[in-house]
PDB file of C-alpha atoms in Angstrom:
ATOM      1  CA  MET A  14      29.698 -48.590  -7.722  1.00  0.00           C
ATOM      2  CA  THR A  15      28.730 -47.598 -11.252  1.00  0.00           C
ATOM      3  CA  ALA A  16      30.799 -45.401 -13.541  1.00  0.00           C
ATOM      4  CA  ILE A  17      28.323 -42.534 -13.067  1.00  0.00           C
ATOM      5  CA  GLN A  18      28.583 -42.752  -9.300  1.00  0.00           C
ATOM      6  CA  LYS A  19      32.375 -42.409  -9.576  1.00  0.00           C
ATOM      7  CA  ILE A  20      32.234 -39.057 -11.407  1.00  0.00           C
ATOM      8  CA  PRO A  21      34.328 -36.573  -9.334  1.00  0.00           C
ATOM      9  CA  ALA A  22      32.453 -33.779  -7.622  1.00  0.00           C
ATOM     10  CA  GLU A  23      34.667 -31.144  -9.299  1.00  0.00           C
ATOM     11  CA  GLU A  24      33.612 -32.468 -12.709  1.00  0.00           C
ATOM     12  CA  THR A  25      29.917 -32.295 -11.793  1.00  0.00           C
ATOM     13  CA  LEU A  26      30.404 -28.691 -10.667  1.00  0.00           C
ATOM     14  CA  ALA A  27      31.994 -27.725 -13.997  1.00  0.00           C
ATOM     15  CA  ILE A  28      29.086 -29.298 -15.888  1.00  0.00           C
ATOM     16  CA  PHE A  29      26.579 -27.597 -13.569  1.00  0.00           C
ATOM     17  CA  LEU A  30      28.173 -24.175 -14.129  1.00  0.00           C
ATOM     18  CA  SER A  31      28.181 -24.747 -17.879  1.00  0.00           C
ATOM     19  CA  HIS A  32      24.464 -25.525 -17.636  1.00  0.00           C
ATOM     20  CA  LEU A  33      23.827 -22.260 -15.758  1.00  0.00           C
ATOM     21  CA  SER A  34      25.666 -20.091 -18.269  1.00  0.00           C
ATOM     22  CA  GLY A  35      24.680 -21.996 -21.419  1.00  0.00           C
ATOM     23  CA  GLU A  36      21.185 -23.399 -21.050  1.00  0.00           C
ATOM     24  CA  ARG A  37      19.834 -21.067 -18.364  1.00  0.00           C
ATOM     25  CA  ARG A  38      21.828 -18.066 -19.622  1.00  0.00           C
ATOM     26  CA  LEU A  39      22.457 -16.626 -16.182  1.00  0.00           C
ATOM     27  CA  SER A  40      24.742 -13.618 -15.900  1.00  0.00           C
ATOM     28  CA  ASP A  41      28.479 -14.070 -15.398  1.00  0.00           C
ATOM     29  CA  LYS A  42      28.247 -12.648 -11.865  1.00  0.00           C
ATOM     30  CA  THR A  43      25.477 -15.087 -10.926  1.00  0.00           C
ATOM     31  CA  VAL A  44      27.451 -18.045 -12.268  1.00  0.00           C
ATOM     32  CA  GLU A  45      30.540 -16.823 -10.368  1.00  0.00           C
ATOM     33  CA  ALA A  46      28.480 -16.671  -7.170  1.00  0.00           C
ATOM     34  CA  TYR A  47      27.305 -20.269  -7.675  1.00  0.00           C
ATOM     35  CA  GLN A  48      30.875 -21.365  -8.356  1.00  0.00           C
ATOM     36  CA  ARG A  49      32.117 -19.655  -5.202  1.00  0.00           C
ATOM     37  CA  ASP A  50      29.370 -21.116  -2.996  1.00  0.00           C
ATOM     38  CA  ILE A  51      29.469 -24.687  -4.326  1.00  0.00           C
ATOM     39  CA  SER A  52      33.272 -24.776  -4.397  1.00  0.00           C
ATOM     40  CA  ALA A  53      33.346 -23.715  -0.746  1.00  0.00           C
ATOM     41  CA  PHE A  54      30.853 -26.459   0.096  1.00  0.00           C
ATOM     42  CA  LEU A  55      32.745 -29.182  -1.774  1.00  0.00           C
ATOM     43  CA  GLY A  56      36.091 -28.055  -0.354  1.00  0.00           C
ATOM     44  CA  PHE A  57      34.742 -28.181   3.192  1.00  0.00           C
ATOM     45  CA  MET A  58      33.175 -31.609   2.682  1.00  0.00           C
ATOM     46  CA  ALA A  59      36.361 -33.089   1.243  1.00  0.00           C
ATOM     47  CA  SER A  60      38.274 -31.854   4.301  1.00  0.00           C
ATOM     48  CA  HIS A  61      35.483 -32.745   6.739  1.00  0.00           C
ATOM     49  CA  LEU A  62      35.233 -36.336   5.438  1.00  0.00           C
ATOM     50  CA  ASP A  63      38.951 -36.611   4.642  1.00  0.00           C
ATOM     51  CA  GLU A  64      38.271 -38.203   1.268  1.00  0.00           C
ATOM     52  CA  ALA A  65      37.784 -37.312  -2.378  1.00  0.00           C
ATOM     53  CA  LEU A  66      34.191 -36.561  -3.289  1.00  0.00           C
ATOM     54  CA  HIS A  67      32.255 -38.199  -6.115  1.00  0.00           C
ATOM     55  CA  LEU A  68      28.572 -38.499  -6.973  1.00  0.00           C
ATOM     56  CA  ALA A  69      27.929 -41.495  -4.740  1.00  0.00           C
ATOM     57  CA  ARG A  70      29.465 -39.735  -1.738  1.00  0.00           C
ATOM     58  CA  LEU A  71      27.466 -36.558  -2.400  1.00  0.00           C
ATOM     59  CA  ALA A  72      24.302 -38.662  -2.378  1.00  0.00           C
ATOM     60  CA  ASP A  73      25.306 -40.274   0.910  1.00  0.00           C
ATOM     61  CA  LEU A  74      25.932 -37.109   2.949  1.00  0.00           C
ATOM     62  CA  LYS A  75      24.105 -37.106   6.271  1.00  0.00           C
ATOM     63  CA  PRO A  76      22.235 -34.264   8.049  1.00  0.00           C
ATOM     64  CA  MET A  77      25.183 -33.846  10.427  1.00  0.00           C
ATOM     65  CA  ASP A  78      27.476 -33.208   7.448  1.00  0.00           C
ATOM     66  CA  PHE A  79      25.316 -30.387   6.084  1.00  0.00           C
ATOM     67  CA  ARG A  80      24.858 -28.924   9.550  1.00  0.00           C
ATOM     68  CA  ALA A  81      28.620 -29.009  10.123  1.00  0.00           C
ATOM     69  CA  TYR A  82      29.107 -26.979   6.944  1.00  0.00           C
ATOM     70  CA  LEU A  83      26.461 -24.393   7.896  1.00  0.00           C
ATOM     71  CA  ALA A  84      27.976 -24.078  11.391  1.00  0.00           C
ATOM     72  CA  HIS A  85      31.406 -23.602   9.829  1.00  0.00           C
ATOM     73  CA  ARG A  86      30.111 -20.785   7.623  1.00  0.00           C
ATOM     74  CA  ARG A  87      28.518 -19.014  10.586  1.00  0.00           C
ATOM     75  CA  ARG A  88      31.407 -19.441  13.043  1.00  0.00           C
ATOM     76  CA  GLY A  89      34.511 -19.719  10.883  1.00  0.00           C
ATOM     77  CA  ASP A  90      37.320 -17.224  10.323  1.00  0.00           C
ATOM     78  CA  LYS A  91      34.994 -15.129   8.157  1.00  0.00           C
ATOM     79  CA  PRO A  92      31.519 -15.732   9.630  1.00  0.00           C
ATOM     80  CA  LEU A  93      28.578 -15.075   7.326  1.00  0.00           C
ATOM     81  CA  SER A  94      25.297 -13.427   8.225  1.00  0.00           C
ATOM     82  CA  PRO A  95      22.176 -15.627   8.466  1.00  0.00           C
ATOM     83  CA  SER A  96      20.933 -14.267   5.123  1.00  0.00           C
ATOM     84  CA  SER A  97      24.259 -15.138   3.438  1.00  0.00           C
ATOM     85  CA  VAL A  98      24.156 -18.657   4.875  1.00  0.00           C
ATOM     86  CA  GLN A  99      20.595 -19.009   3.576  1.00  0.00           C
ATOM     87  CA  ARG A 100      21.819 -17.943   0.136  1.00  0.00           C
ATOM     88  CA  GLN A 101      24.568 -20.574   0.216  1.00  0.00           C
ATOM     89  CA  LEU A 102      22.095 -23.253   1.263  1.00  0.00           C
ATOM     90  CA  SER A 103      19.852 -22.227  -1.630  1.00  0.00           C
ATOM     91  CA  ALA A 104      22.807 -22.604  -4.032  1.00  0.00           C
ATOM     92  CA  ILE A 105      23.517 -26.094  -2.656  1.00  0.00           C
ATOM     93  CA  ARG A 106      19.869 -27.090  -3.124  1.00  0.00           C
ATOM     94  CA  THR A 107      19.963 -25.862  -6.737  1.00  0.00           C
ATOM     95  CA  TYR A 108      23.149 -27.848  -7.351  1.00  0.00           C
ATOM     96  CA  TYR A 109      21.614 -31.024  -5.916  1.00  0.00           C
ATOM     97  CA  ARG A 110      18.449 -30.613  -7.983  1.00  0.00           C
ATOM     98  CA  TYR A 111      20.655 -30.551 -11.056  1.00  0.00           C
ATOM     99  CA  LEU A 112      22.507 -33.687  -9.899  1.00  0.00           C
ATOM    100  CA  GLU A 113      19.165 -35.473  -9.594  1.00  0.00           C
ATOM    101  CA  ARG A 114      17.936 -34.374 -13.025  1.00  0.00           C
ATOM    102  CA  ARG A 115      21.222 -35.094 -14.801  1.00  0.00           C
ATOM    103  CA  TRP A 116      22.443 -38.263 -13.084  1.00  0.00           C
ATOM    104  CA  ASP A 117      19.476 -39.378 -10.962  1.00  0.00           C
ATOM    105  CA  VAL A 118      21.527 -38.785  -7.804  1.00  0.00           C
ATOM    106  CA  LYS A 119      19.406 -37.765  -4.845  1.00  0.00           C
ATOM    107  CA  ASN A 120      20.344 -36.919  -1.272  1.00  0.00           C
ATOM    108  CA  ALA A 121      17.679 -37.783   1.316  1.00  0.00           C
ATOM    109  CA  ALA A 122      19.178 -35.593   4.054  1.00  0.00           C
ATOM    110  CA  LEU A 123      19.186 -32.207   2.318  1.00  0.00           C
ATOM    111  CA  PRO A 124      15.389 -31.602   2.467  1.00  0.00           C
ATOM    112  CA  LEU A 125      15.641 -31.987   6.261  1.00  0.00           C
ATOM    113  CA  ILE A 126      18.120 -29.139   6.598  1.00  0.00           C
ATOM    114  CA  LYS A 127      16.902 -25.679   7.586  1.00  0.00           C
ATOM    115  CA  GLY A 128      19.161 -22.673   7.478  1.00  0.00           C
ATOM    116  CA  PRO A 129      19.358 -19.957  10.136  1.00  0.00           C
ATOM    117  CA  ARG A 130      16.427 -17.596  10.292  1.00  0.00           C
ATOM    118  CA  ALA A 131      17.485 -14.334   8.704  1.00  0.00           C
ATOM    119  CA  LYS A 132      16.447 -11.246  10.606  1.00  0.00           C
ATOM    120  CA  ARG A 133      14.142  -9.142   8.505  1.00  0.00           C
ATOM    121  CA  PRO A 134      15.677  -5.722   7.825  1.00  0.00           C
ATOM    122  CA  LEU A 135      13.903  -2.812   9.456  1.00  0.00           C
ATOM    123  CA  PRO A 136      12.006  -0.367   7.219  1.00  0.00           C
ATOM    124  CA  LYS A 137      13.961   2.803   6.461  1.00  0.00           C
ATOM    125  CA  PRO A 138      11.554   5.742   6.646  1.00  0.00           C
ATOM    126  CA  LEU A 139      12.388   9.349   5.882  1.00  0.00           C
ATOM    127  CA  SER A 140      12.150  12.163   8.361  1.00  0.00           C
ATOM    128  CA  VAL A 141       8.932  14.204   8.358  1.00  0.00           C
ATOM    129  CA  SER A 142      10.716  17.097   6.633  1.00  0.00           C
ATOM    130  CA  GLY A 143      12.410  14.762   4.113  1.00  0.00           C
ATOM    131  CA  ALA A 144       9.114  13.104   3.174  1.00  0.00           C
ATOM    132  CA  SER A 145       7.376  16.479   2.832  1.00  0.00           C
ATOM    133  CA  GLU A 146      10.151  17.821   0.607  1.00  0.00           C
ATOM    134  CA  LEU A 147      10.179  14.718  -1.580  1.00  0.00           C
ATOM    135  CA  THR A 148       6.447  14.874  -2.189  1.00  0.00           C
ATOM    136  CA  GLY A 149       6.482  18.602  -2.874  1.00  0.00           C
ATOM    137  CA  LEU A 150       4.175  19.363   0.051  1.00  0.00           C
ATOM    138  CA  LYS A 151       6.627  21.654   1.877  1.00  0.00           C
ATOM    139  CA  ASN A 152      10.119  23.077   1.533  1.00  0.00           C
ATOM    140  CA  LYS A 153      13.006  22.495   3.930  1.00  0.00           C
ATOM    141  CA  ASP A 154      11.790  25.363   6.113  1.00  0.00           C
ATOM    142  CA  GLY A 155       8.426  23.665   6.576  1.00  0.00           C
ATOM    143  CA  LYS A 156       6.501  26.151   4.432  1.00  0.00           C
ATOM    144  CA  SER A 157       3.836  24.941   1.995  1.00  0.00           C
ATOM    145  CA  LEU A 158       4.872  24.998  -1.652  1.00  0.00           C
ATOM    146  CA  PRO A 159       2.739  26.234  -4.571  1.00  0.00           C
ATOM    147  CA  LEU A 160       1.297  23.543  -6.810  1.00  0.00           C
ATOM    148  CA  PRO A 161       3.443  22.795  -9.915  1.00  0.00           C
ATOM    149  CA  SER A 162       2.427  24.445 -13.198  1.00  0.00           C
ATOM    150  CA  ASP A 163       3.912  21.641 -15.316  1.00  0.00           C
ATOM    151  CA  TRP A 164       1.624  18.617 -15.658  1.00  0.00           C
ATOM    152  CA  ILE A 165       4.440  16.068 -15.358  1.00  0.00           C
ATOM    153  CA  GLU A 166       5.716  17.676 -12.154  1.00  0.00           C
ATOM    154  CA  ALA A 167       2.133  17.733 -10.879  1.00  0.00           C
ATOM    155  CA  ARG A 168       1.782  14.050 -11.785  1.00  0.00           C
ATOM    156  CA  ASN A 169       4.953  13.060  -9.942  1.00  0.00           C
ATOM    157  CA  SER A 170       3.974  15.039  -6.856  1.00  0.00           C
ATOM    158  CA  ALA A 171       0.488  13.502  -6.843  1.00  0.00           C
ATOM    159  CA  VAL A 172       1.834   9.945  -7.031  1.00  0.00           C
ATOM    160  CA  LEU A 173       4.384  10.526  -4.268  1.00  0.00           C
ATOM    161  CA  ALA A 174       1.819  12.328  -2.127  1.00  0.00           C
ATOM    162  CA  LEU A 175      -0.441   9.270  -2.338  1.00  0.00           C
ATOM    163  CA  CYS A 176       2.454   7.058  -1.214  1.00  0.00           C
ATOM    164  CA  TYR A 177       3.221   9.253   1.782  1.00  0.00           C
ATOM    165  CA  GLY A 178      -0.119  10.835   2.620  1.00  0.00           C
ATOM    166  CA  ALA A 179      -2.208   7.674   2.161  1.00  0.00           C
ATOM    167  CA  GLY A 180       0.408   4.932   2.604  1.00  0.00           C
ATOM    168  CA  LEU A 181      -0.196   3.474  -0.855  1.00  0.00           C
ATOM    169  CA  ARG A 182       2.197   1.155  -2.619  1.00  0.00           C
ATOM    170  CA  ILE A 183       3.378   2.710  -5.873  1.00  0.00           C
ATOM    171  CA  SER A 184       1.469   0.032  -7.809  1.00  0.00           C
ATOM    172  CA  GLU A 185      -1.702   0.964  -5.914  1.00  0.00           C
ATOM    173  CA  ALA A 186      -1.248   4.671  -6.643  1.00  0.00           C
ATOM    174  CA  LEU A 187      -0.673   4.008 -10.338  1.00  0.00           C
ATOM    175  CA  GLY A 188      -3.668   1.658 -10.359  1.00  0.00           C
ATOM    176  CA  LEU A 189      -6.165   4.420  -9.549  1.00  0.00           C
ATOM    177  CA  THR A 190      -8.706   4.880 -12.350  1.00  0.00           C
ATOM    178  CA  ALA A 191     -11.257   7.508 -13.340  1.00  0.00           C
ATOM    179  CA  GLN A 192     -13.803   5.495 -11.378  1.00  0.00           C
ATOM    180  CA  ASP A 193     -11.971   6.519  -8.191  1.00  0.00           C
ATOM    181  CA  LEU A 194     -12.476  10.205  -9.029  1.00  0.00           C
ATOM    182  CA  PRO A 195     -13.310  12.618  -7.647  1.00  0.00           C
ATOM    183  CA  LEU A 196     -11.511  11.595  -4.484  1.00  0.00           C
ATOM    184  CA  GLY A 197     -13.615  11.978  -1.389  1.00  0.00           C
ATOM    185  CA  ARG A 198     -12.678  11.873   2.274  1.00  0.00           C
ATOM    186  CA  SER A 199     -11.754   8.191   1.916  1.00  0.00           C
ATOM    187  CA  LEU A 200     -10.854   5.685  -0.754  1.00  0.00           C
ATOM    188  CA  SER A 201     -11.782   2.000  -0.928  1.00  0.00           C
ATOM    189  CA  LEU A 202      -8.822   0.147  -2.373  1.00  0.00           C
ATOM    190  CA  THR A 203      -8.160  -3.498  -3.203  1.00  0.00           C
ATOM    191  CA  GLY A 204      -4.458  -4.076  -2.813  1.00  0.00           C
ATOM    192  CA  LYS A 205      -1.964  -6.898  -2.433  1.00  0.00           C
ATOM    193  CA  GLY A 206      -3.521 -10.329  -1.946  1.00  0.00           C
ATOM    194  CA  GLY A 207      -6.959  -9.044  -2.936  1.00  0.00           C
ATOM    195  CA  LYS A 208      -7.343  -7.377   0.456  1.00  0.00           C
ATOM    196  CA  THR A 209      -9.729  -4.387   0.446  1.00  0.00           C
ATOM    197  CA  ARG A 210      -9.167  -1.499   2.833  1.00  0.00           C
ATOM    198  CA  LEU A 211     -10.598   1.963   3.455  1.00  0.00           C
ATOM    199  CA  ILE A 212      -8.031   4.778   3.383  1.00  0.00           C
ATOM    200  CA  PRO A 213      -8.655   8.358   4.567  1.00  0.00           C
ATOM    201  CA  ILE A 214      -7.624  10.966   1.994  1.00  0.00           C
ATOM    202  CA  LEU A 215      -6.246  14.159   3.497  1.00  0.00           C
ATOM    203  CA  PRO A 216      -7.271  17.480   1.863  1.00  0.00           C
ATOM    204  CA  PRO A 217      -3.704  18.346   0.639  1.00  0.00           C
ATOM    205  CA  ILE A 218      -3.454  14.934  -1.084  1.00  0.00           C
ATOM    206  CA  LYS A 219      -6.884  15.328  -2.670  1.00  0.00           C
ATOM    207  CA  LYS A 220      -5.909  18.796  -3.868  1.00  0.00           C
ATOM    208  CA  MET A 221      -2.668  17.554  -5.492  1.00  0.00           C
ATOM    209  CA  VAL A 222      -4.447  14.760  -7.361  1.00  0.00           C
ATOM    210  CA  GLU A 223      -7.204  17.107  -8.557  1.00  0.00           C
ATOM    211  CA  HIS A 224      -4.582  19.626  -9.693  1.00  0.00           C
ATOM    212  CA  TYR A 225      -2.784  16.960 -11.720  1.00  0.00           C
ATOM    213  CA  VAL A 226      -6.039  15.756 -13.328  1.00  0.00           C
ATOM    214  CA  LYS A 227      -6.840  19.346 -14.308  1.00  0.00           C
ATOM    215  CA  LEU A 228      -3.442  19.813 -15.999  1.00  0.00           C
ATOM    216  CA  CYS A 229      -3.235  16.355 -17.618  1.00  0.00           C
ATOM    217  CA  PRO A 230      -3.404  16.724 -21.431  1.00  0.00           C
ATOM    218  CA  TYR A 231      -4.803  13.231 -22.001  1.00  0.00           C
ATOM    219  CA  PRO A 232      -8.466  12.190 -21.637  1.00  0.00           C
ATOM    220  CA  LEU A 233      -9.167   9.842 -18.737  1.00  0.00           C
ATOM    221  CA  ASN A 234     -10.301   6.327 -19.565  1.00  0.00           C
ATOM    222  CA  LYS A 235     -12.978   4.935 -17.261  1.00  0.00           C
ATOM    223  CA  ASP A 236     -11.040   1.704 -16.629  1.00  0.00           C
ATOM    224  CA  GLY A 237      -7.512   2.984 -17.252  1.00  0.00           C
ATOM    225  CA  SER A 238      -5.017   4.549 -14.885  1.00  0.00           C
ATOM    226  CA  ILE A 239      -5.340   8.284 -14.273  1.00  0.00           C
ATOM    227  CA  PHE A 240      -1.565   8.615 -14.397  1.00  0.00           C
ATOM    228  CA  PHE A 241      -0.003   8.893 -17.862  1.00  0.00           C
ATOM    229  CA  GLY A 242       3.523   8.866 -19.209  1.00  0.00           C
ATOM    230  CA  ALA A 243       4.754  11.707 -21.428  1.00  0.00           C
ATOM    231  CA  ARG A 244       3.422   9.968 -24.553  1.00  0.00           C
ATOM    232  CA  GLY A 245       0.019   9.151 -23.171  1.00  0.00           C
ATOM    233  CA  LYS A 246       0.601   5.557 -22.160  1.00  0.00           C
ATOM    234  CA  ALA A 247       0.093   4.191 -18.637  1.00  0.00           C
ATOM    235  CA  LEU A 248       2.787   5.526 -16.325  1.00  0.00           C
ATOM    236  CA  SER A 249       5.553   3.069 -15.474  1.00  0.00           C
ATOM    237  CA  PRO A 250       6.740   2.778 -11.847  1.00  0.00           C
ATOM    238  CA  ARG A 251      10.296   3.123 -13.167  1.00  0.00           C
ATOM    239  CA  ILE A 252       9.598   6.728 -14.178  1.00  0.00           C
ATOM    240  CA  ILE A 253       8.615   7.607 -10.613  1.00  0.00           C
ATOM    241  CA  GLN A 254      11.572   5.680  -9.199  1.00  0.00           C
ATOM    242  CA  ALA A 255      13.941   7.568 -11.499  1.00  0.00           C
ATOM    243  CA  GLU A 256      12.357  10.877 -10.482  1.00  0.00           C
ATOM    244  CA  VAL A 257      12.814  10.056  -6.791  1.00  0.00           C
ATOM    245  CA  GLN A 258      16.451   9.174  -7.471  1.00  0.00           C
ATOM    246  CA  ARG A 259      16.926  12.586  -9.095  1.00  0.00           C
ATOM    247  CA  LEU A 260      15.115  14.425  -6.303  1.00  0.00           C
ATOM    248  CA  ARG A 261      16.980  12.773  -3.462  1.00  0.00           C
ATOM    249  CA  GLY A 262      20.251  13.926  -5.003  1.00  0.00           C
ATOM    250  CA  ALA A 263      18.952  17.466  -5.358  1.00  0.00           C
ATOM    251  CA  LEU A 264      17.478  17.511  -1.851  1.00  0.00           C
ATOM    252  CA  GLY A 265      20.390  15.768  -0.144  1.00  0.00           C
ATOM    253  CA  LEU A 266      18.272  12.810   0.971  1.00  0.00           C
ATOM    254  CA  PRO A 267      19.752   9.344   1.654  1.00  0.00           C
ATOM    255  CA  GLU A 268      19.830   6.556  -0.931  1.00  0.00           C
ATOM    256  CA  THR A 269      17.109   4.800   1.054  1.00  0.00           C
ATOM    257  CA  ALA A 270      14.689   7.500  -0.132  1.00  0.00           C
ATOM    258  CA  THR A 271      12.450   5.560  -2.530  1.00  0.00           C
ATOM    259  CA  PRO A 272       8.725   5.591  -3.334  1.00  0.00           C
ATOM    260  CA  HIS A 273       8.260   2.639  -0.981  1.00  0.00           C
ATOM    261  CA  ALA A 274      10.160   4.459   1.761  1.00  0.00           C
ATOM    262  CA  LEU A 275       7.334   7.014   1.693  1.00  0.00           C
ATOM    263  CA  ARG A 276       4.903   4.237   2.635  1.00  0.00           C
ATOM    264  CA  HIS A 277       7.246   3.285   5.479  1.00  0.00           C
ATOM    265  CA  SER A 278       7.332   6.955   6.479  1.00  0.00           C
ATOM    266  CA  PHE A 279       3.526   7.093   6.506  1.00  0.00           C
ATOM    267  CA  ALA A 280       3.383   4.223   9.008  1.00  0.00           C
ATOM    268  CA  THR A 281       6.289   5.354  11.173  1.00  0.00           C
ATOM    269  CA  HIS A 282       5.079   8.949  11.454  1.00  0.00           C
ATOM    270  CA  LEU A 283       1.561   7.785  12.316  1.00  0.00           C
ATOM    271  CA  LEU A 284       2.968   5.560  15.055  1.00  0.00           C
ATOM    272  CA  ALA A 285       5.145   8.359  16.421  1.00  0.00           C
ATOM    273  CA  GLY A 286       2.072  10.600  16.463  1.00  0.00           C
ATOM    274  CA  GLY A 287       0.123   8.201  18.656  1.00  0.00           C
ATOM    275  CA  GLY A 288      -1.496   5.908  16.079  1.00  0.00           C
ATOM    276  CA  ASP A 289      -2.224   2.366  17.277  1.00  0.00           C
ATOM    277  CA  LEU A 290      -0.841  -0.697  15.544  1.00  0.00           C
ATOM    278  CA  ARG A 291      -4.202  -2.222  14.619  1.00  0.00           C
ATOM    279  CA  THR A 292      -5.315   0.926  12.812  1.00  0.00           C
ATOM    280  CA  ILE A 293      -1.989   1.235  10.980  1.00  0.00           C
ATOM    281  CA  GLN A 294      -2.215  -2.449  10.028  1.00  0.00           C
ATOM    282  CA  GLN A 295      -5.620  -1.815   8.453  1.00  0.00           C
ATOM    283  CA  LEU A 296      -4.456   1.326   6.662  1.00  0.00           C
ATOM    284  CA  LEU A 297      -1.452  -0.483   5.169  1.00  0.00           C
ATOM    285  CA  GLY A 298      -3.420  -3.616   4.312  1.00  0.00           C
ATOM    286  CA  HIS A 299      -1.063  -5.948   6.171  1.00  0.00           C
ATOM    287  CA  GLU A 300      -2.350  -9.489   6.598  1.00  0.00           C
ATOM    288  CA  SER A 301      -0.405 -10.032   9.805  1.00  0.00           C
ATOM    289  CA  LEU A 302       0.073  -7.663  12.734  1.00  0.00           C
ATOM    290  CA  SER A 303       3.661  -8.905  13.067  1.00  0.00           C
ATOM    291  CA  THR A 304       4.474  -7.176   9.773  1.00  0.00           C
ATOM    292  CA  THR A 305       3.204  -3.864  11.146  1.00  0.00           C
ATOM    293  CA  GLN A 306       5.040  -4.357  14.451  1.00  0.00           C
ATOM    294  CA  ARG A 307       8.339  -3.808  12.643  1.00  0.00           C
ATOM    295  CA  TYR A 308       7.578  -0.089  12.758  1.00  0.00           C
ATOM    296  CA  THR A 309       7.694  -0.123  16.558  1.00  0.00           C
ATOM    297  CA  GLU A 310      11.296  -1.322  16.265  1.00  0.00           C
ATOM    298  CA  VAL A 311      12.060   1.558  13.895  1.00  0.00           C
ATOM    299  CA  ASP A 312      10.602   4.027  16.376  1.00  0.00           C
ATOM    300  CA  SER A 313      12.558   2.456  19.270  1.00  0.00           C
ATOM    301  CA  ALA A 314      15.779   2.527  17.245  1.00  0.00           C
ATOM    302  CA  ALA A 315      15.245   6.231  16.494  1.00  0.00           C
ATOM    303  CA  LEU A 316      14.638   6.986  20.160  1.00  0.00           C
ATOM    304  CA  MET A 317      17.842   5.183  21.156  1.00  0.00           C
ATOM    305  CA  THR A 318      19.817   7.123  18.564  1.00  0.00           C
ATOM    306  CA  VAL A 319      18.479  10.441  19.860  1.00  0.00           C
ATOM    307  CA  HIS A 320      19.249   9.336  23.440  1.00  0.00           C
ATOM    308  CA  ARG A 321      22.849   8.426  22.584  1.00  0.00           C
ATOM    309  CA  GLN A 322      23.398  11.738  20.810  1.00  0.00           C
ATOM    310  CA  ALA A 323      21.746  13.958  23.413  1.00  0.00           C
ATOM    311  CA  HIS A 324      22.281  12.391  26.837  1.00  0.00           C
ATOM    312  CA  PRO A 325      25.330  13.812  28.651  1.00  0.00           C
ATOM    313  CA  ARG A 326      26.215  10.373  30.107  1.00  0.00           C
ATOM    314  CA  ALA A 327      25.872   8.498  26.817  1.00  0.00           C
TER     315      ALA A 327
END
C-alpha cells in the first residue's frame, strides 16, 4: 500500500472541505452541509466495517456497503425522506469525484448505486377567489374590480392575469413582444423546450393587457418585451415575484402564492371545471402527460380534505 493510499479518511474530508470553501467558494452553510453528510457516511462506514478508513479502503467499498448506509439513513433512529437520502448520495458522489481528481482514487461500485426515488411534490394552487384577488380580476366578494389607473399596477395585473388566465410561465408572459399585439382570441407561443402551443385568450385577460399597453409610458419595440421596468428596461421576473410577496401579505394568502402557483391554479381549476387532461397538457405545453396528471392528485387531495371536514362520520 502506497503512502497516498494510507491517508486517513478524516484528513481527506478536511482537505475536501477546504477545497469547497477556498477554491469553489461555496457558502459556509453549504460547506457545513457537506461536512455533516460526509462525516455521517464515514462514521457509519468505520462502524460498519469495524476498521479505520483510509483512501485505499474508500476505493474498495462494495455496492452492499453503500446500500447498507442508504438503508441505515432511511430506517435509522432519525429516518430521512427519500429526497434527503438522494441529497446525501449526491454529496458522497461529489466527495468521491474529488478523491479521484486529487489522488486518483476511484470506486467502481458507487456508479452502480441508485438512491430512493423521491416523490415529486404536488403543485400548490390557489383557490379560485385567491387567484382572482391576486391578479386583480375580482375582490374577495367576487365582484369585478376597476382597471388600475397607475401603469405599474396595470403592468403587474396584466402579467399575473396571463399566468392565471392563460397558464403562462412568468418567463413566457414577460417574453411577449409587440409582434404578439394586439392579442386576439388565441396566442401562438413557443415555450420551454422549443414547444409551440396555441393558447386561448379570454376577454378579461385581453382587456388587462390592452389597458396596460395604453398606459405604458415607453414606446414598444418590435422585438422587445412589452413589459417594462420603472426605468424603461425589460421587466425582471424578480419585480413580479416581489409584488406577489407583498400582495399575498396584504390579501392574507399563503406563502405558496407565487406567480408559478397561478399557472398551477389555471390547470387545477380547469380540471375541476371538467377540462380533460390531454387538453390541459397542450395548454400548459407539457411534454409528458404524466406531468399533467399531477393535477388530478391535487384535485383528489382537495376532495378528501373537504370530505374529512364536512362528513359527520369523518
